Coordinates of C-alpha atoms in Angstrom, one line a residue:
X28 CA -62.3 28.2 -11.0
X29 CA -58.9 29.4 -9.3
X30 CA -57.0 26.3 -8.3
X31 CA -53.6 27.8 -9.4
X32 CA -54.5 31.1 -7.7
X33 CA -55.0 29.5 -4.5
X34 CA -52.1 27.2 -4.5
X35 CA -49.6 30.1 -5.2
X36 CA -50.9 32.4 -2.7
X37 CA -51.4 29.8 0.0
X38 CA -47.6 29.1 -0.5
X39 CA -46.9 32.8 -0.2
X40 CA -49.1 33.2 3.0
X41 CA -47.9 30.1 4.7
X42 CA -44.2 31.3 4.3
X43 CA -43.1 28.6 1.6
X44 CA -39.5 29.3 0.5
X45 CA -39.2 32.2 -2.1
X46 CA -37.3 31.3 -5.2
X47 CA -35.1 34.5 -5.8
X48 CA -35.7 34.1 -9.5
X49 CA -39.4 33.4 -9.4
X50 CA -41.9 35.3 -11.2
X51 CA -45.8 35.6 -10.5
X52 CA -47.8 36.2 -13.4
X53 CA -51.4 37.7 -12.9
X54 CA -53.4 37.1 -16.1
X55 CA -57.0 37.4 -17.6
X56 CA -58.0 40.3 -15.5
X57 CA -59.5 43.8 -16.3
X58 CA -56.1 45.5 -15.1
X59 CA -56.2 49.4 -14.5
X60 CA -52.8 50.6 -14.5
X61 CA -53.4 54.4 -14.0
X62 CA -51.1 55.1 -16.8
X63 CA -51.8 57.3 -19.7
X64 CA -49.8 55.4 -22.5
X65 CA -51.5 52.1 -21.3
X66 CA -54.5 52.6 -19.0
X67 CA -55.9 49.0 -19.2
X68 CA -54.1 45.8 -19.7
X69 CA -54.7 41.9 -19.1
X70 CA -51.8 41.0 -17.2
X71 CA -48.7 41.8 -15.4
X72 CA -45.7 39.9 -14.0
X73 CA -44.1 40.4 -10.6
X74 CA -40.7 39.5 -9.5
X75 CA -38.9 40.3 -6.1
X76 CA -41.6 42.8 -5.0
X77 CA -41.5 44.6 -8.4
X78 CA -43.6 45.0 -11.6
X79 CA -41.5 43.7 -14.5
X80 CA -43.9 43.6 -17.3
X81 CA -47.5 44.8 -18.2
X82 CA -49.7 43.7 -21.2
X83 CA -51.8 41.3 -22.7
X84 CA -52.3 37.8 -21.4
X85 CA -50.8 36.5 -24.7
X86 CA -47.8 38.7 -24.6
X87 CA -46.8 37.7 -21.2
X88 CA -47.2 34.2 -22.0
X89 CA -44.8 34.6 -24.6
X90 CA -42.4 36.4 -22.4
X91 CA -42.9 34.0 -19.6
X92 CA -43.7 30.7 -20.9
X93 CA -44.4 27.5 -19.2
X94 CA -41.1 26.2 -20.0
X95 CA -39.3 29.2 -18.3
X96 CA -38.0 28.1 -15.0
X97 CA -39.8 29.4 -11.6
X98 CA -43.1 30.7 -13.3
X99 CA -46.3 30.8 -11.3
X100 CA -49.3 31.9 -12.8
X101 CA -52.5 33.6 -11.3
X102 CA -55.8 33.3 -13.0
X103 CA -57.7 36.7 -12.3
X104 CA -60.5 35.2 -14.0
X105 CA -61.8 38.8 -15.4
X106 CA -61.6 40.4 -12.3
X107 CA -60.8 44.2 -11.7
X108 CA -57.2 45.2 -10.5
X109 CA -56.2 48.5 -9.7
X110 CA -52.9 50.0 -7.9
X111 CA -53.0 50.3 -4.3
X112 CA -55.0 53.1 -3.5
X113 CA -53.3 56.1 -1.5
X114 CA -55.0 58.1 1.0
X115 CA -53.3 61.3 0.4
X116 CA -54.7 63.2 3.6
X117 CA -55.9 61.6 6.7
X118 CA -55.7 62.0 10.5
X119 CA -55.5 58.6 11.9
X120 CA -54.9 58.8 15.7
X121 CA -58.1 59.3 17.7
X122 CA -58.8 62.3 19.9
X123 CA -60.1 60.8 22.9
X124 CA -61.0 57.8 24.8
X125 CA -64.5 56.3 23.6
X126 CA -65.7 56.1 27.3
X127 CA -65.4 59.8 27.6
X128 CA -68.0 60.5 24.6
X129 CA -71.5 61.6 24.8
X130 CA -73.9 62.1 22.2
X131 CA -73.9 61.1 18.5
X132 CA -70.8 61.0 16.2
X133 CA -70.7 63.8 13.6
X134 CA -71.3 61.2 10.9
X135 CA -74.8 61.0 12.3
X136 CA -75.7 64.8 11.7
X137 CA -73.2 66.7 9.7
X138 CA -73.2 68.9 7.8
X139 CA -76.4 70.3 9.6
X140 CA -76.2 72.4 12.6
X141 CA -76.1 69.5 14.6
X142 CA -77.3 69.3 18.5
X143 CA -78.7 72.4 20.0
X144 CA -76.9 74.2 22.8
X145 CA -79.6 72.7 25.2
X146 CA -79.1 69.2 23.9
X147 CA -75.5 69.4 24.5
X148 CA -76.1 70.7 28.0
X149 CA -78.3 67.9 28.8
X150 CA -75.7 65.3 27.8
X151 CA -72.9 66.8 29.9
X152 CA -75.1 67.4 32.8
X153 CA -76.3 63.8 32.6
X154 CA -72.7 62.5 32.2
X155 CA -71.4 64.6 35.1
X156 CA -74.0 63.0 37.4
X157 CA -72.9 59.7 36.6
X158 CA -68.9 59.4 36.5
X159 CA -66.4 60.7 39.1
X160 CA -65.2 64.2 39.5
X161 CA -62.3 64.8 37.2
X162 CA -63.3 62.5 34.6
X163 CA -63.3 64.1 31.1
X164 CA -66.6 64.5 29.1
X165 CA -66.3 65.0 25.3
X166 CA -68.8 65.7 22.8
X167 CA -69.2 66.9 19.0
X168 CA -70.8 70.1 17.9
X169 CA -71.6 72.3 14.8
X170 CA -73.3 75.6 14.3
X171 CA -76.1 74.7 16.6
X172 CA -74.0 75.5 19.9
X173 CA -73.1 78.9 18.6
X174 CA -76.7 79.6 17.5
X175 CA -77.8 78.8 20.9
X176 CA -75.1 80.8 22.8
X177 CA -75.6 83.7 20.7
X178 CA -79.3 83.7 21.5
X179 CA -78.7 83.2 25.3
X180 CA -75.9 85.9 25.3
X181 CA -73.7 83.4 27.2
X182 CA -70.1 82.5 26.5
X183 CA -69.2 78.9 25.9
X184 CA -67.6 78.8 29.1
X185 CA -70.0 80.0 31.4
X186 CA -72.7 77.9 29.6
X187 CA -70.8 74.7 30.1
X188 CA -69.8 75.6 33.7
X189 CA -73.6 75.7 34.5
X190 CA -73.6 72.2 33.6
X191 CA -70.6 71.1 35.7
X192 CA -67.4 72.7 37.2
X193 CA -66.2 69.3 38.4
X194 CA -65.5 67.6 35.3
X195 CA -63.5 68.9 32.2
X196 CA -65.7 69.5 29.3
X197 CA -64.3 69.3 25.7
X198 CA -66.7 69.9 22.9
X199 CA -65.0 69.4 19.6
X200 CA -66.3 71.2 16.7
X201 CA -66.8 68.4 14.1
X202 CA -64.3 69.6 11.4
X203 CA -61.6 69.8 14.1
X204 CA -60.8 73.3 14.0
X205 CA -62.3 74.5 17.2
X206 CA -62.8 73.4 20.7
X207 CA -65.5 74.7 23.3
X208 CA -64.4 73.9 27.0
X209 CA -65.4 74.8 30.3
X210 CA -63.2 76.2 33.1
X211 CA -62.3 73.0 34.3
X212 CA -61.1 71.8 31.0
X213 CA -59.0 75.2 30.5
X214 CA -57.2 74.6 33.8
X215 CA -56.7 70.8 33.1
X216 CA -54.8 71.8 29.8
X217 CA -52.6 74.2 31.6
X218 CA -54.3 77.5 30.1
X219 CA -54.4 80.7 32.0
X220 CA -56.6 83.8 31.2
X221 CA -55.0 86.7 29.6
X222 CA -52.2 84.7 27.9
X223 CA -51.5 86.0 24.3
X224 CA -52.9 84.2 21.5
X225 CA -50.7 81.2 20.4
X226 CA -48.9 80.8 16.6
X227 CA -51.7 80.1 14.2
X228 CA -54.7 80.2 16.8
X229 CA -57.2 82.3 18.5
X230 CA -58.7 82.3 21.8
X231 CA -62.1 83.9 22.1
X232 CA -62.5 86.3 25.2
X233 CA -65.3 88.1 27.0
X234 CA -65.5 91.7 27.5
X235 CA -62.8 91.5 30.5
X236 CA -60.3 89.7 28.5
X237 CA -60.8 86.4 29.9
X238 CA -61.1 83.1 27.9
X239 CA -64.6 82.9 26.8
X240 CA -64.2 79.1 26.2
X241 CA -63.9 78.8 22.3
X242 CA -60.4 78.0 21.0
X243 CA -60.1 78.0 17.3
X244 CA -57.1 76.6 14.9
X245 CA -54.0 76.0 16.8
X246 CA -55.3 77.4 20.0
X247 CA -56.9 74.1 20.5
X248 CA -53.8 72.1 20.7
X249 CA -53.3 72.1 24.5
X250 CA -56.9 71.0 25.1
X251 CA -56.8 68.1 22.3
X252 CA -53.3 67.2 23.4
X253 CA -54.4 66.6 27.0
X254 CA -57.1 64.3 25.8
X255 CA -54.9 62.6 23.6
X256 CA -52.3 62.1 26.2
X257 CA -54.7 60.0 28.1
X258 CA -54.4 57.2 25.6
X259 CA -51.2 54.8 25.8
X260 CA -48.6 54.2 23.4
X261 CA -49.9 50.5 23.1
X262 CA -53.4 51.6 22.7
X263 CA -52.6 53.8 19.7
X264 CA -50.6 51.0 17.9
X265 CA -53.3 48.7 18.4
X266 CA -55.8 51.4 16.8
X267 CA -53.3 52.1 13.8
X268 CA -53.2 48.3 13.3
X269 CA -57.0 48.2 13.2
X270 CA -57.0 51.0 10.8
X271 CA -54.6 49.6 8.3
X272 CA -56.6 46.2 8.7
X273 CA -59.8 48.4 7.6
X274 CA -57.8 49.9 4.8
X275 CA -56.3 47.2 3.2
X276 CA -59.9 45.5 3.1
X277 CA -60.7 48.1 0.8
X278 CA -57.5 48.0 -1.4
X279 CA -55.9 50.9 0.4
X280 CA -52.1 50.2 0.8
X281 CA -50.8 53.5 2.0
X282 CA -52.2 56.5 4.3
X283 CA -50.4 59.9 4.7
X284 CA -51.1 60.6 8.4
X285 CA -51.2 64.4 9.4
X286 CA -50.3 64.2 13.1
X287 CA -52.2 67.0 14.7
X288 CA -52.2 66.2 18.4
X289 CA -48.9 64.7 19.2
X290 CA -45.3 65.6 18.6
X291 CA -43.4 63.3 15.8
X292 CA -41.7 61.6 18.6
X293 CA -44.6 59.8 19.7
X294 CA -45.7 58.8 16.2
X295 CA -42.3 57.2 15.6
X296 CA -42.9 54.9 18.4
X297 CA -46.4 54.1 17.7
X298 CA -45.2 53.3 14.1
X299 CA -42.3 51.1 15.0
X300 CA -44.9 48.8 16.9
X301 CA -46.7 48.1 13.8
X302 CA -47.0 44.9 12.0
X303 CA -46.7 47.1 8.5
X304 CA -45.0 50.3 9.6
X305 CA -44.7 51.5 6.0
X306 CA -48.7 51.5 6.0
X307 CA -48.5 55.0 7.5
X308 CA -46.4 58.0 5.9
X309 CA -46.1 60.7 8.6
X310 CA -46.8 64.3 7.4
X311 CA -45.6 66.9 10.0
X312 CA -47.9 69.6 10.8
X313 CA -46.0 72.9 11.7
X314 CA -47.8 73.9 14.9
X315 CA -45.1 76.4 16.1
X316 CA -43.2 79.3 14.7
X317 CA -40.0 77.9 13.5
X318 CA -40.8 74.1 13.8
X319 CA -38.6 72.1 11.7
X320 CA -40.0 68.8 10.7
X321 CA -38.2 65.6 10.5
X322 CA -38.1 63.1 7.4
X323 CA -40.4 60.5 7.2
X324 CA -39.4 56.6 6.8
X325 CA -38.6 57.3 2.9
X326 CA -36.2 60.1 3.8
X327 CA -38.7 62.9 2.4
X328 CA -39.6 65.7 4.7
X329 CA -43.6 66.3 4.4
X330 CA -44.8 69.4 6.2
X331 CA -48.3 70.9 6.5
X332 CA -49.4 74.5 7.3
X333 CA -53.0 76.0 7.6
X334 CA -53.7 79.3 6.0
X335 CA -57.2 79.3 7.1
X336 CA -60.0 77.1 8.4
X337 CA -63.2 75.7 7.5
X338 CA -66.8 77.1 7.4
X339 CA -67.9 75.1 10.5
X340 CA -66.6 77.6 12.9
X341 CA -66.6 80.4 10.3
X342 CA -62.7 80.3 9.8
X343 CA -62.4 79.9 6.2
X344 CA -60.8 83.2 4.9
X345 CA -63.1 84.9 2.4
X346 CA -63.2 88.6 1.0
X347 CA -66.6 89.5 2.2
X348 CA -68.2 89.0 5.8
X349 CA -70.2 85.8 6.7
X350 CA -73.8 86.1 6.2
X351 CA -75.2 84.7 9.4
X352 CA -72.7 85.8 12.2
X353 CA -75.3 84.1 14.8
X354 CA -73.8 80.8 13.4
X355 CA -70.6 81.9 14.4
X356 CA -68.6 82.0 17.7
X357 CA -69.3 84.9 20.0
X358 CA -67.1 87.9 18.8
X359 CA -66.5 86.5 15.5
X360 CA -66.8 89.9 14.0
X361 CA -63.8 91.2 15.7
X362 CA -61.6 88.6 14.0
X363 CA -60.5 89.8 10.7
X364 CA -63.5 91.8 10.3
X365 CA -65.9 88.7 10.3
X366 CA -64.3 87.3 7.1
X367 CA -63.0 83.9 8.5
X368 CA -59.6 83.5 10.0
X369 CA -56.1 84.1 8.6
X370 CA -53.8 81.9 10.4
X371 CA -50.5 82.9 9.0
X372 CA -48.8 86.3 8.4
X373 CA -47.0 86.4 4.9
X374 CA -43.7 86.2 6.4
X375 CA -44.7 83.1 8.5
X376 CA -45.7 81.4 5.3
X377 CA -42.5 82.5 3.4
X378 CA -40.3 80.9 6.4
X379 CA -41.8 77.6 5.6
X380 CA -41.5 77.9 1.8
X381 CA -37.9 78.7 2.3
X382 CA -37.4 76.0 4.7
X383 CA -38.7 73.4 1.8
X384 CA -36.0 75.3 -0.7
X385 CA -33.1 74.7 1.9
X386 CA -33.9 71.3 3.3
X387 CA -36.2 69.6 0.5
X388 CA -39.2 67.8 0.5
X389 CA -42.6 69.5 0.4
X390 CA -45.2 71.5 2.1
X391 CA -49.1 70.8 1.8
X392 CA -51.0 74.0 2.7
X393 CA -54.5 73.8 3.9
X394 CA -56.6 76.6 1.9
X395 CA -60.4 76.4 1.8
X396 CA -61.6 79.9 1.3
X397 CA -60.8 82.3 -1.7
X398 CA -58.6 84.5 0.2
X399 CA -56.5 81.5 1.9
X400 CA -56.0 80.1 -1.7
X401 CA -55.0 83.5 -3.0
X402 CA -52.2 84.1 -0.1
X403 CA -50.5 80.8 -0.9
X404 CA -50.7 81.4 -4.9
X405 CA -49.4 84.9 -4.5
X406 CA -46.6 83.9 -2.3
X407 CA -45.3 81.3 -4.5
X408 CA -45.5 83.6 -7.4
X409 CA -43.2 86.0 -5.6
X410 CA -40.5 83.6 -6.4
X411 CA -40.5 83.3 -10.0
X412 CA -37.0 82.1 -9.8
X413 CA -38.3 78.8 -8.0
X414 CA -39.9 75.7 -10.0
X415 CA -42.2 74.6 -7.2
X416 CA -43.4 71.5 -9.1
X417 CA -43.9 68.6 -6.5
X418 CA -42.7 70.6 -3.7
X419 CA -46.2 72.1 -2.8
X420 CA -49.7 71.0 -2.8
X421 CA -52.9 73.0 -1.9
X422 CA -55.2 70.8 0.2
X423 CA -59.0 71.1 -0.6
X424 CA -58.8 74.4 -2.9
X425 CA -62.5 74.5 -2.3
X426 CA -63.1 78.2 -3.4
X427 CA -60.8 79.4 -6.0
X428 CA -61.6 82.5 -7.9
X429 CA -62.8 81.9 -11.5
X430 CA -61.3 83.9 -14.4
X431 CA -63.0 86.9 -16.0
X432 CA -64.2 85.8 -19.3
X433 CA -64.5 89.5 -20.3
X434 CA -61.0 90.1 -19.4
X435 CA -58.4 87.7 -20.7
X436 CA -55.5 89.0 -18.7
X437 CA -57.4 88.0 -15.5
X438 CA -56.5 84.3 -14.6
X439 CA -58.5 82.2 -12.6
X440 CA -56.9 80.4 -9.5
X441 CA -56.8 77.3 -11.2
X442 CA -54.9 78.6 -14.0
X443 CA -52.4 80.1 -11.7
X444 CA -51.8 76.8 -10.0
X445 CA -51.3 75.2 -13.3
X446 CA -48.7 77.5 -14.1
X447 CA -47.0 76.9 -11.0
X448 CA -47.0 73.4 -11.6
X449 CA -48.3 72.7 -8.1
X450 CA -50.5 69.5 -6.9
X451 CA -53.9 69.7 -5.4
X452 CA -55.4 67.2 -3.1
X453 CA -59.2 67.0 -2.8
X454 CA -61.8 65.2 -0.6
X455 CA -64.9 63.4 -1.8
X456 CA -66.8 64.0 1.1
X457 CA -66.2 67.7 1.0
X458 CA -68.4 67.8 -2.1
X459 CA -71.4 66.7 0.3
X460 CA -70.4 68.4 3.6
X461 CA -69.1 72.0 2.6
X462 CA -71.6 73.2 0.1
X463 CA -74.7 73.7 2.5
X464 CA -72.5 75.7 4.8
X465 CA -71.1 77.8 1.9
X466 CA -74.6 78.4 0.4
X467 CA -75.8 79.6 3.9
X468 CA -72.6 81.6 4.7
X469 CA -71.5 83.3 1.6
X470 CA -73.0 85.3 -1.4
X471 CA -73.8 83.9 -4.5
X472 CA -70.7 85.3 -6.4
X473 CA -68.2 83.4 -3.9
X474 CA -70.0 80.2 -5.0
X475 CA -68.9 80.3 -8.6
X476 CA -66.1 78.0 -9.7
X477 CA -66.1 76.0 -6.1
X478 CA -64.7 72.4 -6.0
X479 CA -63.3 72.6 -9.4
X480 CA -62.0 69.0 -9.7
X481 CA -62.9 68.5 -13.3
X482 CA -61.1 71.8 -14.1
X483 CA -58.2 70.9 -12.2
X484 CA -58.0 67.6 -14.3
X485 CA -58.5 69.4 -17.5
X486 CA -55.9 72.0 -16.8
X487 CA -53.2 69.0 -16.2
X488 CA -53.0 69.6 -12.5
X489 CA -51.6 66.7 -10.5
X490 CA -54.7 65.9 -8.5
X491 CA -54.6 63.5 -5.6
X492 CA -57.3 62.7 -3.3
X493 CA -57.6 62.0 0.6
X494 CA -60.3 61.2 3.0
X495 CA -59.4 64.0 5.7
X496 CA -60.9 61.4 8.1
X497 CA -60.1 60.9 11.8
X498 CA -59.5 57.8 13.6
X499 CA -60.3 55.2 15.2
X500 CA -61.7 53.2 12.3
X501 CA -60.6 53.5 8.4
X502 CA -63.0 55.7 6.5
X503 CA -65.1 54.2 3.4
X504 CA -62.7 55.1 0.5
X505 CA -65.0 54.0 -1.8
X506 CA -67.6 56.5 -0.5
X507 CA -65.2 59.2 -0.7
X508 CA -64.9 58.2 -4.3
X509 CA -68.5 58.2 -4.9
X510 CA -68.4 61.7 -3.6
X511 CA -65.9 62.8 -6.2
X512 CA -68.3 61.6 -9.0
X513 CA -71.6 63.0 -7.3
X514 CA -71.3 66.8 -6.8
X515 CA -69.2 70.0 -7.1
X516 CA -67.7 69.5 -10.8
X517 CA -68.1 65.8 -10.8
X518 CA -65.5 63.4 -12.3
X519 CA -65.7 59.9 -13.7
X520 CA -65.0 56.8 -11.7
X521 CA -61.9 56.2 -13.8
X522 CA -60.5 59.9 -13.0
X523 CA -61.5 59.4 -9.0
X524 CA -59.5 56.1 -9.0
X525 CA -56.7 57.7 -10.8
X526 CA -56.9 60.5 -8.2
X527 CA -56.5 57.8 -5.4
X528 CA -53.6 56.0 -6.9
X529 CA -51.3 58.0 -9.4
X530 CA -52.5 61.6 -8.3
X531 CA -51.8 60.9 -4.7
X532 CA -48.6 59.4 -5.2
X533 CA -47.6 62.3 -7.4
X534 CA -48.8 64.8 -4.8
X535 CA -46.8 63.3 -2.2
X536 CA -43.5 62.5 -3.8
X537 CA -44.0 58.7 -3.7
X538 CA -43.4 58.1 -7.4
X539 CA -42.6 54.3 -6.7
X540 CA -46.1 53.5 -6.2
X541 CA -49.5 54.6 -7.9
X542 CA -49.3 53.0 -11.2
X543 CA -48.9 49.4 -12.6
X544 CA -45.7 49.8 -14.8
X545 CA -42.3 48.0 -15.0
X546 CA -40.2 48.9 -12.5
X547 CA -42.6 50.4 -9.9
X548 CA -43.4 48.5 -6.7
X549 CA -46.1 45.6 -7.0
X550 CA -48.5 47.1 -4.9
X551 CA -52.2 46.5 -6.1
X552 CA -55.6 45.1 -5.1
X553 CA -58.1 42.9 -6.9
X554 CA -61.5 44.1 -6.2
X555 CA -64.9 42.5 -5.6
X556 CA -66.6 44.1 -8.5
X557 CA -65.9 46.1 -11.5
X558 CA -66.1 49.7 -10.2
X559 CA -65.8 51.3 -13.8
X560 CA -69.1 49.5 -14.8
X561 CA -71.3 49.2 -11.7
X562 CA -74.1 51.7 -10.8
X563 CA -72.7 54.6 -8.8
X564 CA -74.7 54.0 -5.7
X565 CA -72.9 50.7 -5.5
X566 CA -69.4 51.8 -5.3
X567 CA -69.3 52.1 -1.6
X568 CA -70.2 48.5 -1.6
X569 CA -66.5 47.5 -3.1
X570 CA -64.0 45.5 -1.0
X571 CA -60.6 44.0 -2.0
X572 CA -60.4 40.4 -2.5
X573 CA -56.8 40.4 -2.3
X574 CA -54.5 43.5 -1.6
X575 CA -50.7 42.9 -2.3
X576 CA -47.9 45.3 -1.3
X577 CA -44.5 44.7 -2.6
X578 CA -45.4 41.5 -3.9
X579 CA -46.7 40.2 -0.6
X580 CA -50.3 39.2 0.6
X581 CA -51.2 41.7 3.2
X582 CA -55.1 41.0 2.8
X583 CA -57.3 38.1 1.5
X584 CA -60.8 37.3 2.1
X585 CA -60.4 33.6 1.5
X586 CA -61.9 33.5 -1.9
X587 CA -58.4 33.8 -3.7
X588 CA -56.0 32.8 -1.0
X589 CA -56.4 31.9 2.6
X590 CA -58.2 34.6 4.8
X591 CA -56.4 37.2 6.5
X592 CA -56.7 36.6 10.3

């Protein structure tokens, strides 16, 4: 059925000499362009890595007839084609070596409370009895740890010290915003009691002011960097290549990587060793006051700041106290009156915004809780002389305040974002993971209007999507797309795919990709099924039969072209 397709793409894959004036015509497909003017087409033409025409099969046969020199036709046979998916928000680098890890991964139990304190203690003690002194022990936890510690009246440090004092223990809270550590891990990371809290981070303390073993937000950096430092650059490069292979097998052609555990210089070394360095676009996290991020490979500076945290460690910033402090770190009520964590002062945020205006590029702002969202909106509105446009995106935007139907002068946070012209980047799996924690910890009025995906689109806000995943394996993007259609304010599959293509491109200043249009890069995927018509539960089964970047095949399953090694 596809002899022409196989012959053409076999030549491309086997390195046959390219013709400078050659045209590849992909025809007889269901081509989703992610455009407003022409959402669907049947065919498109590619020349020298760029799309040169999009339309019906008949139109392209007129434009590029068989008599035209160097025209090669690819019969799609009715298959669905989309622009290459763009994961706008991910954390690719693995945090630790797998042999250090004990217990089940968070994917097995999140968003529940996870393992109990006793279960974690048993895992740590059993591993400590098996491995040499000094070997790190790493696990993952949720609210179950805090619930147990509060019940026992013990600090995390004392509790884990009772399991082992000869092995550094790093328990990572599953959203990545906190770490519980024993004395050996604290010492291993070079931390000493009574040091002041760092920029954007909080260290829990006992009644004497010593560290109690719980580190939140940027206070986790010395601990996590110590773990990641045990992984070589060569191993990280291999992991990134493996991650990219998992991505292209789903039709993902670009990932925006928020490097949390290492400085930008190390990432540059890792990316340089990849077969396809452009697969990962670095987004620099500002982890210290005054940090000036370097441009990415395309010359654009992309920064990230955190104005609050997540509900997992009670660090999402809200206007009223958390309902169940026993599920929060010990001493939580002393931090911001038990209403979450405010990571940055107004002046610290203003400095970042000024850096965007002076040096260009953009900033992504993590804001989940209602007060975190309000802080960034208020500071943007202060500068009524600035058109923020694509210079700012808010990541997650989970708990905006709705408008007041009885007071037309009181705008919703969505309307404020729309007036500012900024972008929002959302995550489908958050639709499934965050609501149970919000319901448990916040009064009902804070839950109104949460995860307003449909409203964002209705207000014309550029809305991208990202997995918010951690390595080492690529996440299931089609499961995340299912999440966007399944909860919160659900959107259609077409809207979700548009978020992961055009929306992500616009939110990350990547306007040469994201749509199939003349002049754009020829970056697209041929899918294994028609995602716009299959039953929703089957979406996660979607794979890419063929993934093309800049006109070159980067993945094939062998049905339409020789299989990718």
